[in-house]
Amino acid sequence: MAKTDIKVTPLHDRVIIEPAKAEEKTAGGIIIPDTAKEKPQRGTVVAAGPGKKDEPVTVKAGDTVLYGKYAGTEISIEGTDYLIMRESDILAIV
Amino acid sequence: MAKTDIKVTPLHDRVIIEPAKAEEKTAGGIIIPDTAKEKPQRGTVVAAGPGKKDEPVTVKAGDTVLYGKYAGTEISIEGTDYLIMRESDILAIV
Amino acid sequence: MAKTDIKVTPLHDRVIIEPAKAEEKTAGGIIIPDTAKEKPQRGTVVAAGPGKKDEPVTVKAGDTVLYGKYAGTEISIEGTDYLIMRESDILAIV
Amino acid sequence: MAKTDIKVTPLHDRVIIEPAKAEEKTAGGIIIPDTAKEKPQRGTVVAAGPGKKDEPVTVKAGDTVLYGKYAGTEISIEGTDYLIMRESDILAIV
Amino acid sequence: MAKTDIKVTPLHDRVIIEPAKAEEKTAGGIIIPDTAKEKPQRGTVVAAGPGKKDEPVTVKAGDTVLYGKYAGTEISIEGTDYLIMRESDILAIV
Amino acid sequence: MAKTDIKVTPLHDRVIIEPAKAEEKTAGGIIIPDTAKEKPQRGTVVAAGPGKKDEPVTVKAGDTVLYGKYAGTEISIEGTDYLIMRESDILAIV
Amino acid sequence: MAKTDIKVTPLHDRVIIEPAKAEEKTAGGIIIPDTAKEKPQRGTVVAAGPGKKDEPVTVKAGDTVLYGKYAGTEISIEGTDYLIMRESDILAIV
């Protein structure tokens, strides 16, 4: 489960996302080595900024979202890797 | 037929499209191998976002649309491949 | 003559144009092979979008227009090739 | 003399210009071959568009103008070569 | 501890940050040579500008912030290295 | 002296400048060949446009100005070389 | 000391700065040859423009400022080298 209680406040329209774990087995049960796993494009919002003037942020902590392959900056908070991106880089809520 | 009941909500002015199947036979009946098939530029809207402030989205689920060859990001939802793009990348409603 | 009855509705400020046929003979009567023919920059509007907010489209179906050499995206509708472009890519009405 | 009676209406802020003939002799009387002639940057306005909202076009048919070396798109109308450019590409009225 | 009493006033929406020291030991206690240390992306705000018209700066001296790997310009004030960046380059307050 | 009576009207916010002659001798009296002379960045305004809406042009004919090394387009009027540039390319009045 | 009485008026939001002299000795007293000296990023404002509409310039003659390594254009006034830059290229007042 995504930890939604981290103590980080994103600025403006930024959102912190915990990427979903990449599948470690193929449908046929073969274990995939780490480098061959496709970078996931799905994750859980753990923190959202207050938005920009007149444009509040739409997503909220707990939402499962889809985002572009190269969206966001990787940051590490207390040993866990997150992505921080602008809300406009989020494509959809699943 | 396009499945128009996926449970994904595009953000802002984004639209999810199920691309039409590429023709697998030429007019003369020759079967085309997968790599030679032209990427289709026609598809069916399966979900549309709420639009941006003062700019509601024009297309709606079920519309058949034309879009540019390189428009959108490929996403996979429950095993089906879709394209998610901004409404401004849609050229016309057929 | 241009078919002006296609069933396609361009979005926003887009316009669908049927390019004029390239001349197949030079002034001296020599037949030009297909690859040497210059891409025409003249065509007939077959459909025009509703325009953008506060900016209706100026051209209308039936107008003969000039456009830039690399303007527009090629689309195929019922076997005929058209160009779809923004109205701002149209240079003049002839 | 420039023909100022062509039947073409430029859209928006575009202007059609007939480029001045390049000098075919140097000051010393030497005839210059066609490829060595510098592309002229001076011409006569033959048609001007209605302008953009709140920004009427300043130049009018008959004006001799200077323009940048690479300004405009070449178009051919009834066998004569013209340049069509935005008014903002025109530098000065001579 | 970060020195928060430097005598420099950032202009407009700029913020001066003292980067956190890079860890000199790995979790296993191995000392990392200087060139292998990852550039820190965490620091303490030591001075913030007055903001732009209608957009005051959100962070204040003393805040611990996260910023992008390549954000800001390095400046040296009285022998200490700082980063000066626009507030929009700051990702979050920790 | 700069000729300030040319019959050219720059459009909008453009300004015509006659570049100052490059020094042909070094301080030590050595004559510099033409190709080694640094392109001057100082000149005299000979004509200024009416400005853009709500933004009249600040410089006027006769002003000596400094401009960036690569500013402007070279034009030739009655055998003299001038530079025509936007007023925003002018750095200062000397 | 910086000469603050040059007779040059920067246009709009531009500022003329006299760069601080680069240190010619290292802390250990070794004289650094000219090419190895780091380009200073600190200087004194000698003249400031009137600003843009509704945005007066914040710095004034006499201020010591920090600026980016590649900010501004070098100009030479009466034999002295200055930098002329937009105020937005100035990072902070020291």
XYZ file of C-alpha atoms in Angstrom, chain D residues 11-63:
53
model
C -6.168 36.561 -45.204
C -5.781 38.441 -41.919
C -2.496 40.402 -41.713
C -0.892 39.041 -44.864
C 0.406 41.139 -47.720
C 1.234 40.140 -51.318
C 4.354 41.775 -52.744
C 5.805 41.804 -56.241
C 9.594 41.768 -55.740
C 11.601 44.364 -57.647
C 13.654 43.026 -60.525
C 17.261 42.290 -59.511
C 19.786 44.510 -61.272
C 21.199 42.619 -64.210
C 24.288 44.777 -64.622
C 26.863 45.790 -62.051
C 27.799 49.432 -61.704
C 30.703 48.705 -64.076
C 28.394 47.299 -66.724
C 29.158 43.605 -66.256
C 26.137 41.345 -66.837
C 25.545 39.118 -63.809
C 24.466 35.508 -64.369
C 21.142 34.606 -62.789
C 22.476 32.578 -59.854
C 24.823 35.320 -58.677
C 22.138 37.988 -58.478
C 21.325 38.900 -54.901
C 17.708 38.208 -54.037
C 15.975 41.608 -53.948
C 14.638 42.889 -50.632
C 12.471 45.591 -52.157
C 9.091 45.247 -53.768
C 5.654 46.682 -54.404
C 2.572 45.791 -52.392
C -0.099 44.391 -54.737
C -2.672 43.331 -52.151
C -3.082 43.608 -48.371
C -5.366 41.682 -46.016
C -7.944 43.289 -43.691
C -5.606 42.956 -40.693
C -6.225 41.285 -37.353
C -8.779 42.285 -34.727
C -7.927 45.849 -33.545
C -4.822 45.852 -35.749
C -5.527 47.083 -39.273
C -2.744 46.634 -41.826
C -0.598 49.778 -42.317
C 0.679 49.243 -45.871
C -1.541 49.475 -48.950
C -1.393 48.424 -52.602
C 1.159 50.509 -54.479
C 3.547 51.073 -51.533
